[in-house]
Amino acid sequence: MSLSSYLSPTRLLEGYLRRCLTAAGLTSQTLSIDSETTIHFWGPSPLDLHINNRPVMLLLHGFGPSSMWQWRRQIQAFSPSVFQLYCPDLVFFGDSTTSSTNRSEVFQAECMTKLMEKLGIEKFNVTGTSYGGFVAYHMAKTWPEKVEKVVIASSGINMRKCDSESLLQRSNCECIEKVMLPSTASELRTLMGLASSWKILRVFPDALWNDFITNLYQKNRKEKIELLKGVTLGRDEKLNIDPLSQEVLIVWGDKDQIFPVKMAHELKEILGDKTKLEIIENTSHIPQIECAQEFNKIVLTFLNGSQ
């Protein structure tokens, strides 16, 4: 059973999200960063003459719906008075696209850095959740002269091959795309059971889950599967990450079933002495949504430390 487009709850909620972001002072923009790649992002209006007085924050979303679905509560809290916010869709999410064949998270980091260069922004803070944390890590590692502070939320950049295998066991799926790119109501219900601690999601009807899939998970499905297979981190049992030179904040939910909280403690030791860890209780993989107020307070305190 499907819902027609004019009755689609997903489309209605998307309209609400767009109004929220617009009310927070952001506009929907598209920019060609090179001859192959076009990035869609939400950012301050080019006519906003006061944006240069505020520190810059780049928000990088996780694998799933586009950026506005994942960062609405942070945008409302931080824009326009606190930060100059930029909230892009990663390549093949939302309206961002490329003709390049590169599918790694390193490529995503290159694209996000080019976006900031095109916007004339020389230095910025970066916050990434889950897959977006992978991208944020590579940006901070590769361009330390550009990236000031780093927030990594629910992002197992220290994952090993065994961690991916454990996730498949918890989800009872045979391949990672079945977990992260659900194509049925049952698969999406399983993903949300892993990603969120909200019990109300368990009673959503199949028609609603199918509406989410139609509107949020079908576009660029082939390319997104390639992105999952193109991730360079966690391919074997040897860690391939290094400490970062920047101050780093790690934020994690203690009930995270995508990347268990033990990974957060290990990651803190790996990333170096400038790393701080904050665990949010009774929260799963999406603390920026489930516990937005506490998440925002933690991030704001960290970023304002040297502002």
mmCIF file of C-alpha atoms in Angstrom:
data_model
loop_
_atom_site.group_PDB
_atom_site.id
_atom_site.type_symbol
_atom_site.label_atom_id
_atom_site.label_comp_id
_atom_site.label_asym_id
_atom_site.label_seq_id
_atom_site.Cartn_x
_atom_site.Cartn_y
_atom_site.Cartn_z
ATOM 1 C CA MET A 1 0.000 0.000 0.000
ATOM 2 C CA SER A 2 1.380 3.414 -0.943
ATOM 3 C CA LEU A 3 0.408 7.003 -0.273
ATOM 4 C CA SER A 4 -0.151 9.379 -3.182
ATOM 5 C CA SER A 5 2.281 12.274 -3.392
ATOM 6 C CA TYR A 6 -0.214 14.912 -2.285
ATOM 7 C CA LEU A 7 -1.042 12.856 0.816
ATOM 8 C CA SER A 8 2.545 11.821 1.501
ATOM 9 C CA PRO A 9 3.509 12.457 5.153
ATOM 10 C CA THR A 10 7.151 12.577 4.062
ATOM 11 C CA ARG A 11 6.477 15.348 1.541
ATOM 12 C CA LEU A 12 4.468 17.291 4.113
ATOM 13 C CA LEU A 13 7.251 16.965 6.696
ATOM 14 C CA GLU A 14 9.825 17.971 4.099
ATOM 15 C CA GLY A 15 7.898 21.189 3.492
ATOM 16 C CA TYR A 16 7.895 21.868 7.228
ATOM 17 C CA LEU A 17 11.666 21.290 7.423
ATOM 18 C CA ARG A 18 12.292 23.695 4.559
ATOM 19 C CA ARG A 19 10.261 26.380 6.304
ATOM 20 C CA CYS A 20 12.219 25.782 9.534
ATOM 21 C CA LEU A 21 15.562 26.224 7.781
ATOM 22 C CA THR A 22 14.356 29.305 5.952
ATOM 23 C CA ALA A 23 13.097 30.813 9.208
ATOM 24 C CA ALA A 24 16.561 30.192 10.686
ATOM 25 C CA GLY A 25 18.078 32.436 8.023
ATOM 26 C CA LEU A 26 19.359 29.788 5.599
ATOM 27 C CA THR A 27 18.622 29.505 1.900
ATOM 28 C CA SER A 28 18.735 26.530 -0.442
ATOM 29 C CA GLN A 29 21.690 26.952 -2.829
ATOM 30 C CA THR A 30 23.544 24.960 -5.473
ATOM 31 C CA LEU A 31 27.180 25.436 -6.465
ATOM 32 C CA SER A 32 29.403 23.734 -9.039
ATOM 33 C CA ILE A 33 32.679 23.090 -7.224
ATOM 34 C CA ASP A 34 34.460 21.793 -10.351
ATOM 35 C CA SER A 35 33.680 20.482 -13.839
ATOM 36 C CA GLU A 36 32.284 17.208 -12.459
ATOM 37 C CA THR A 37 30.550 17.923 -9.160
ATOM 38 C CA THR A 38 27.619 20.056 -8.030
ATOM 39 C CA ILE A 39 26.794 20.467 -4.355
ATOM 40 C CA HIS A 40 23.452 21.487 -2.908
ATOM 41 C CA PHE A 41 23.633 23.132 0.499
ATOM 42 C CA TRP A 42 21.731 25.233 2.982
ATOM 43 C CA GLY A 43 23.664 28.342 3.937
ATOM 44 C CA PRO A 44 23.369 32.045 4.753
ATOM 45 C CA SER A 45 22.026 34.258 2.026
ATOM 46 C CA PRO A 46 24.819 35.876 -0.011
ATOM 47 C CA LEU A 47 23.057 39.149 0.807
ATOM 48 C CA ASP A 48 23.543 38.678 4.571
ATOM 49 C CA LEU A 49 26.144 41.344 5.358
ATOM 50 C CA HIS A 50 26.613 40.237 8.973
ATOM 51 C CA ILE A 51 27.726 36.643 8.434
ATOM 52 C CA ASN A 52 31.445 37.444 8.583
ATOM 53 C CA ASN A 53 31.094 38.408 12.237
ATOM 54 C CA ARG A 54 30.260 34.854 13.275
ATOM 55 C CA PRO A 55 32.407 31.694 13.428
ATOM 56 C CA VAL A 56 31.733 29.129 10.721
ATOM 57 C CA MET A 57 30.267 25.685 11.338
ATOM 58 C CA LEU A 58 30.004 23.006 8.642
ATOM 59 C CA LEU A 59 27.413 20.294 9.400
ATOM 60 C CA LEU A 60 27.904 16.915 7.673
ATOM 61 C CA HIS A 61 25.034 14.438 7.737
ATOM 62 C CA GLY A 62 25.077 10.668 8.038
ATOM 63 C CA PHE A 63 24.016 7.945 5.626
ATOM 64 C CA GLY A 64 20.280 8.301 5.149
ATOM 65 C CA PRO A 65 18.040 11.252 4.256
ATOM 66 C CA SER A 66 19.517 14.570 3.146
ATOM 67 C CA SER A 67 21.021 17.144 5.482
ATOM 68 C CA MET A 68 17.882 19.038 6.436
ATOM 69 C CA TRP A 69 16.353 15.875 7.878
ATOM 70 C CA GLN A 70 19.310 15.322 10.198
ATOM 71 C CA TRP A 71 20.322 18.812 11.394
ATOM 72 C CA ARG A 72 17.087 20.777 11.790
ATOM 73 C CA ARG A 73 17.343 21.177 15.578
ATOM 74 C CA GLN A 74 20.969 22.340 15.368
ATOM 75 C CA ILE A 75 20.208 24.836 12.628
ATOM 76 C CA GLN A 76 17.354 26.311 14.650
ATOM 77 C CA ALA A 77 19.562 26.565 17.742
ATOM 78 C CA PHE A 78 22.739 27.921 16.144
ATOM 79 C CA SER A 79 21.575 30.064 13.208
ATOM 80 C CA PRO A 80 21.658 32.942 12.619
ATOM 81 C CA SER A 81 22.908 34.488 15.858
ATOM 82 C CA VAL A 82 25.578 31.979 16.961
ATOM 83 C CA PHE A 83 27.272 30.526 13.873
ATOM 84 C CA GLN A 84 27.608 31.075 10.179
ATOM 85 C CA LEU A 85 26.128 27.681 9.271
ATOM 86 C CA TYR A 86 26.623 25.608 6.139
ATOM 87 C CA CYS A 87 24.675 22.383 5.809
ATOM 88 C CA PRO A 88 25.493 20.589 2.541
ATOM 89 C CA ASP A 89 24.143 17.401 1.051
ATOM 90 C CA LEU A 90 27.012 14.974 0.549
ATOM 91 C CA VAL A 91 27.516 13.698 -2.997
ATOM 92 C CA PHE A 92 24.552 11.565 -4.170
ATOM 93 C CA PHE A 93 22.394 12.719 -1.282
ATOM 94 C CA GLY A 94 19.672 15.298 -1.826
ATOM 95 C CA ASP A 95 20.510 17.275 -4.955
ATOM 96 C CA SER A 96 24.306 16.879 -4.834
ATOM 97 C CA THR A 97 25.774 14.898 -7.719
ATOM 98 C CA THR A 98 28.953 14.123 -9.642
ATOM 99 C CA SER A 99 30.089 12.498 -12.862
ATOM 100 C CA SER A 100 33.271 11.302 -11.125
ATOM 101 C CA THR A 101 33.600 7.554 -10.502
ATOM 102 C CA ASN A 102 35.234 8.088 -7.099
ATOM 103 C CA ARG A 103 32.986 6.782 -4.310
ATOM 104 C CA SER A 104 35.179 7.027 -1.196
ATOM 105 C CA GLU A 105 34.564 9.155 1.875
ATOM 106 C CA VAL A 106 37.929 10.761 1.078
ATOM 107 C CA PHE A 107 36.370 12.062 -2.142
ATOM 108 C CA GLN A 108 33.448 13.413 -0.132
ATOM 109 C CA ALA A 109 35.964 15.254 2.078
ATOM 110 C CA GLU A 110 37.634 16.735 -0.997
ATOM 111 C CA CYS A 111 34.249 17.910 -2.302
ATOM 112 C CA MET A 112 33.282 19.552 0.995
ATOM 113 C CA THR A 113 36.644 21.315 1.177
ATOM 114 C CA LYS A 114 36.230 22.577 -2.379
ATOM 115 C CA LEU A 115 32.774 23.844 -1.463
ATOM 116 C CA MET A 116 34.168 25.909 1.395
ATOM 117 C CA GLU A 117 36.938 27.231 -0.853
ATOM 118 C CA LYS A 118 34.377 28.238 -3.497
ATOM 119 C CA LEU A 119 32.427 30.067 -0.788
ATOM 120 C CA GLY A 120 35.585 31.956 0.179
ATOM 121 C CA ILE A 121 35.778 30.456 3.665
ATOM 122 C CA GLU A 122 39.345 29.912 4.798
ATOM 123 C CA LYS A 123 38.775 28.450 8.274
ATOM 124 C CA PHE A 124 35.848 26.599 9.777
ATOM 125 C CA ASN A 125 34.685 24.145 12.436
ATOM 126 C CA VAL A 126 33.251 20.845 11.227
ATOM 127 C CA THR A 127 30.625 18.620 12.832
ATOM 128 C CA GLY A 128 29.911 15.209 11.344
ATOM 129 C CA THR A 129 27.513 12.482 12.397
ATOM 130 C CA SER A 130 27.996 8.805 11.480
ATOM 131 C CA TYR A 131 29.136 8.683 7.801
ATOM 132 C CA GLY A 132 29.529 12.462 7.984
ATOM 133 C CA GLY A 133 32.012 11.899 10.807
ATOM 134 C CA PHE A 134 34.134 9.834 8.418
ATOM 135 C CA VAL A 135 34.177 12.812 6.067
ATOM 136 C CA ALA A 136 34.898 15.274 8.873
ATOM 137 C CA TYR A 137 37.854 13.166 10.057
ATOM 138 C CA HIS A 138 39.464 13.162 6.607
ATOM 139 C CA MET A 139 38.933 16.902 6.244
ATOM 140 C CA ALA A 140 40.600 17.579 9.586
ATOM 141 C CA LYS A 141 43.469 15.191 8.875
ATOM 142 C CA THR A 142 44.177 16.439 5.353
ATOM 143 C CA TRP A 143 43.564 20.175 5.792
ATOM 144 C CA PRO A 144 44.532 21.059 9.388
ATOM 145 C CA GLU A 145 45.218 24.638 8.311
ATOM 146 C CA LYS A 146 41.532 25.019 7.376
ATOM 147 C CA VAL A 147 39.688 22.949 9.979
ATOM 148 C CA GLU A 148 39.711 24.533 13.446
ATOM 149 C CA LYS A 149 37.658 22.335 15.796
ATOM 150 C CA VAL A 150 36.112 18.945 15.082
ATOM 151 C CA VAL A 151 32.937 17.357 16.444
ATOM 152 C CA ILE A 152 32.479 13.656 15.698
ATOM 153 C CA ALA A 153 29.066 12.278 16.654
ATOM 154 C CA SER A 154 28.198 8.567 16.651
ATOM 155 C CA SER A 155 30.859 7.900 14.051
ATOM 156 C CA GLY A 156 32.893 4.701 14.198
ATOM 157 C CA ILE A 157 35.866 5.902 12.213
ATOM 158 C CA ASN A 158 37.856 3.406 14.259
ATOM 159 C CA MET A 159 35.789 0.466 13.038
ATOM 160 C CA ARG A 160 37.393 -2.769 11.971
ATOM 161 C CA LYS A 161 36.062 -5.470 9.680
ATOM 162 C CA CYS A 162 34.789 -7.358 12.731
ATOM 163 C CA ASP A 163 32.661 -4.340 13.730
ATOM 164 C CA SER A 164 30.894 -4.417 10.359
ATOM 165 C CA GLU A 165 30.293 -8.143 10.779
ATOM 166 C CA SER A 166 28.849 -7.568 14.256
ATOM 167 C CA LEU A 167 26.468 -4.930 12.887
ATOM 168 C CA LEU A 168 25.208 -7.398 10.295
ATOM 169 C CA GLN A 169 24.586 -9.929 13.051
ATOM 170 C CA ARG A 170 22.649 -7.408 15.176
ATOM 171 C CA SER A 171 20.511 -6.442 12.184
ATOM 172 C CA ASN A 172 20.125 -10.017 10.943
ATOM 173 C CA CYS A 173 21.128 -8.875 7.453
ATOM 174 C CA GLU A 174 23.557 -10.445 5.012
ATOM 175 C CA CYS A 175 25.005 -7.224 3.533
ATOM 176 C CA ILE A 176 25.523 -3.654 4.673
ATOM 177 C CA GLU A 177 23.243 -2.114 2.019
ATOM 178 C CA LYS A 178 20.311 -4.053 3.504
ATOM 179 C CA VAL A 179 21.001 -2.228 6.771
ATOM 180 C CA MET A 180 21.819 1.285 5.579
ATOM 181 C CA LEU A 181 19.704 1.402 2.394
ATOM 182 C CA PRO A 182 16.432 -0.321 3.275
ATOM 183 C CA SER A 183 14.072 -1.129 0.416
ATOM 184 C CA THR A 184 11.176 -2.602 2.424
ATOM 185 C CA ALA A 185 9.171 -1.509 5.443
ATOM 186 C CA SER A 186 10.638 -4.370 7.443
ATOM 187 C CA GLU A 187 14.223 -3.329 6.631
ATOM 188 C CA LEU A 188 13.577 0.317 7.499
ATOM 189 C CA ARG A 189 11.913 -0.684 10.756
ATOM 190 C CA THR A 190 15.020 -2.729 11.603
ATOM 191 C CA LEU A 191 17.330 0.203 10.799
ATOM 192 C CA MET A 192 15.336 2.610 12.938
ATOM 193 C CA GLY A 193 15.297 0.081 15.761
ATOM 194 C CA LEU A 194 19.099 0.123 15.669
ATOM 195 C CA ALA A 195 19.452 3.874 15.158
ATOM 196 C CA SER A 196 16.844 5.234 17.581
ATOM 197 C CA SER A 197 15.679 4.481 21.114
ATOM 198 C CA TRP A 198 12.223 5.956 20.429
ATOM 199 C CA LYS A 199 9.777 3.105 21.069
ATOM 200 C CA ILE A 200 6.956 4.849 19.212
ATOM 201 C CA LEU A 201 8.692 4.052 15.918
ATOM 202 C CA ARG A 202 7.890 0.371 16.429
ATOM 203 C CA VAL A 203 4.170 0.966 15.922
ATOM 204 C CA PHE A 204 4.433 2.954 12.682
ATOM 205 C CA PRO A 205 2.403 1.195 9.937
ATOM 206 C CA ASP A 206 4.032 -0.259 6.838
ATOM 207 C CA ALA A 207 2.378 2.398 4.667
ATOM 208 C CA LEU A 208 4.324 5.121 6.486
ATOM 209 C CA TRP A 209 7.636 3.261 6.278
ATOM 210 C CA ASN A 210 7.058 2.659 2.561
ATOM 211 C CA ASP A 211 6.353 6.355 2.072
ATOM 212 C CA PHE A 212 9.700 7.177 3.707
ATOM 213 C CA ILE A 213 11.458 4.672 1.438
ATOM 214 C CA THR A 214 9.835 6.050 -1.724
ATOM 215 C CA ASN A 215 10.730 9.650 -0.930
ATOM 216 C CA LEU A 216 14.013 9.324 0.983
ATOM 217 C CA TYR A 217 15.812 6.128 -0.015
ATOM 218 C CA GLN A 218 15.183 5.414 -3.703
ATOM 219 C CA LYS A 219 16.988 8.349 -5.339
ATOM 220 C CA ASN A 220 20.559 7.498 -6.441
ATOM 221 C CA ARG A 221 20.266 4.072 -4.822
ATOM 222 C CA LYS A 222 22.867 2.485 -7.116
ATOM 223 C CA GLU A 223 25.395 5.231 -6.388
ATOM 224 C CA LYS A 224 24.749 5.051 -2.638
ATOM 225 C CA ILE A 225 25.467 1.320 -2.650
ATOM 226 C CA GLU A 226 28.743 2.189 -4.363
ATOM 227 C CA LEU A 227 29.435 4.752 -1.614
ATOM 228 C CA LEU A 228 28.981 2.073 1.046
ATOM 229 C CA LYS A 229 31.352 -0.230 -0.790
ATOM 230 C CA GLY A 230 33.795 2.640 -1.345
ATOM 231 C CA VAL A 231 34.392 3.456 2.320
ATOM 232 C CA THR A 232 38.123 3.109 3.013
ATOM 233 C CA LEU A 233 37.818 2.790 6.800
ATOM 234 C CA GLY A 234 37.184 -0.567 8.444
ATOM 235 C CA ARG A 235 38.121 -2.766 5.529
ATOM 236 C CA ASP A 236 40.294 -5.071 7.633
ATOM 237 C CA GLU A 237 41.197 -5.692 11.268
ATOM 238 C CA LYS A 238 43.986 -3.096 11.300
ATOM 239 C CA LEU A 239 43.085 0.451 12.254
ATOM 240 C CA ASN A 240 44.059 3.028 9.642
ATOM 241 C CA ILE A 241 43.379 6.295 11.466
ATOM 242 C CA ASP A 242 45.796 8.713 13.113
ATOM 243 C CA PRO A 243 45.542 11.314 15.884
ATOM 244 C CA LEU A 244 44.273 14.738 14.871
ATOM 245 C CA SER A 245 46.068 18.000 15.604
ATOM 246 C CA GLN A 246 42.828 19.876 16.335
ATOM 247 C CA GLU A 247 40.717 19.923 19.466
ATOM 248 C CA VAL A 248 38.139 17.161 19.018
ATOM 249 C CA LEU A 249 34.795 16.517 20.690
ATOM 250 C CA ILE A 250 33.290 13.024 20.471
ATOM 251 C CA VAL A 251 29.564 12.780 21.234
ATOM 252 C CA TRP A 252 27.905 9.363 21.537
ATOM 253 C CA GLY A 253 24.682 7.800 22.734
ATOM 254 C CA ASP A 254 25.145 5.078 25.323
ATOM 255 C CA LYS A 255 22.500 2.903 23.576
ATOM 256 C CA ASP A 256 23.998 3.170 20.088
ATOM 257 C CA GLN A 257 23.528 -0.131 18.248
ATOM 258 C CA ILE A 258 25.145 0.961 14.976
ATOM 259 C CA PHE A 259 28.473 1.837 16.576
ATOM 260 C CA PRO A 260 28.466 0.569 20.206
ATOM 261 C CA VAL A 261 29.642 3.032 22.847
ATOM 262 C CA LYS A 262 32.822 1.046 23.531
ATOM 263 C CA MET A 263 34.063 2.378 20.177
ATOM 264 C CA ALA A 264 33.717 5.946 21.496
ATOM 265 C CA HIS A 265 36.077 5.254 24.395
ATOM 266 C CA GLU A 266 38.631 3.630 22.095
ATOM 267 C CA LEU A 267 38.357 6.488 19.603
ATOM 268 C CA LYS A 268 39.093 9.038 22.318
ATOM 269 C CA GLU A 269 42.407 7.312 23.062
ATOM 270 C CA ILE A 270 43.323 7.132 19.394
ATOM 271 C CA LEU A 271 42.616 10.741 18.411
ATOM 272 C CA GLY A 272 44.975 12.253 20.963
ATOM 273 C CA ASP A 273 45.261 14.383 24.085
ATOM 274 C CA LYS A 274 43.106 17.186 22.671
ATOM 275 C CA THR A 275 40.076 14.903 22.464
ATOM 276 C CA LYS A 276 37.077 15.132 24.785
ATOM 277 C CA LEU A 277 34.325 12.502 25.057
ATOM 278 C CA GLU A 278 30.710 13.158 26.038
ATOM 279 C CA ILE A 279 28.254 10.270 26.435
ATOM 280 C CA ILE A 280 24.530 11.061 26.338
ATOM 281 C CA GLU A 281 22.495 8.586 28.356
ATOM 282 C CA ASN A 282 19.427 6.716 27.090
ATOM 283 C CA THR A 283 20.234 7.771 23.539
ATOM 284 C CA SER A 284 21.064 5.744 20.465
ATOM 285 C CA HIS A 285 22.736 6.592 17.133
ATOM 286 C CA ILE A 286 21.135 9.991 16.479
ATOM 287 C CA PRO A 287 21.711 12.106 19.618
ATOM 288 C CA GLN A 288 21.388 15.335 17.621
ATOM 289 C CA ILE A 289 17.738 14.361 17.054
ATOM 290 C CA GLU A 290 16.845 12.277 20.107
ATOM 291 C CA CYS A 291 18.449 14.594 22.680
ATOM 292 C CA ALA A 292 18.874 17.758 20.653
ATOM 293 C CA GLN A 293 18.918 20.190 23.568
ATOM 294 C CA GLU A 294 21.664 18.344 25.445
ATOM 295 C CA PHE A 295 23.600 17.698 22.231
ATOM 296 C CA ASN A 296 23.463 21.376 21.308
ATOM 297 C CA LYS A 297 24.604 22.483 24.773
ATOM 298 C CA ILE A 298 27.585 20.097 24.653
ATOM 299 C CA VAL A 299 28.632 21.222 21.171
ATOM 300 C CA LEU A 300 28.146 24.919 21.889
ATOM 301 C CA THR A 301 30.216 24.728 25.085
ATOM 302 C CA PHE A 302 33.023 22.978 23.199
ATOM 303 C CA LEU A 303 33.074 25.306 20.201
ATOM 304 C CA ASN A 304 32.837 28.448 22.292
ATOM 305 C CA GLY A 305 35.830 27.416 24.359
ATOM 306 C CA SER A 306 38.247 29.311 22.143
ATOM 307 C CA GLN A 307 35.905 31.558 20.239
#
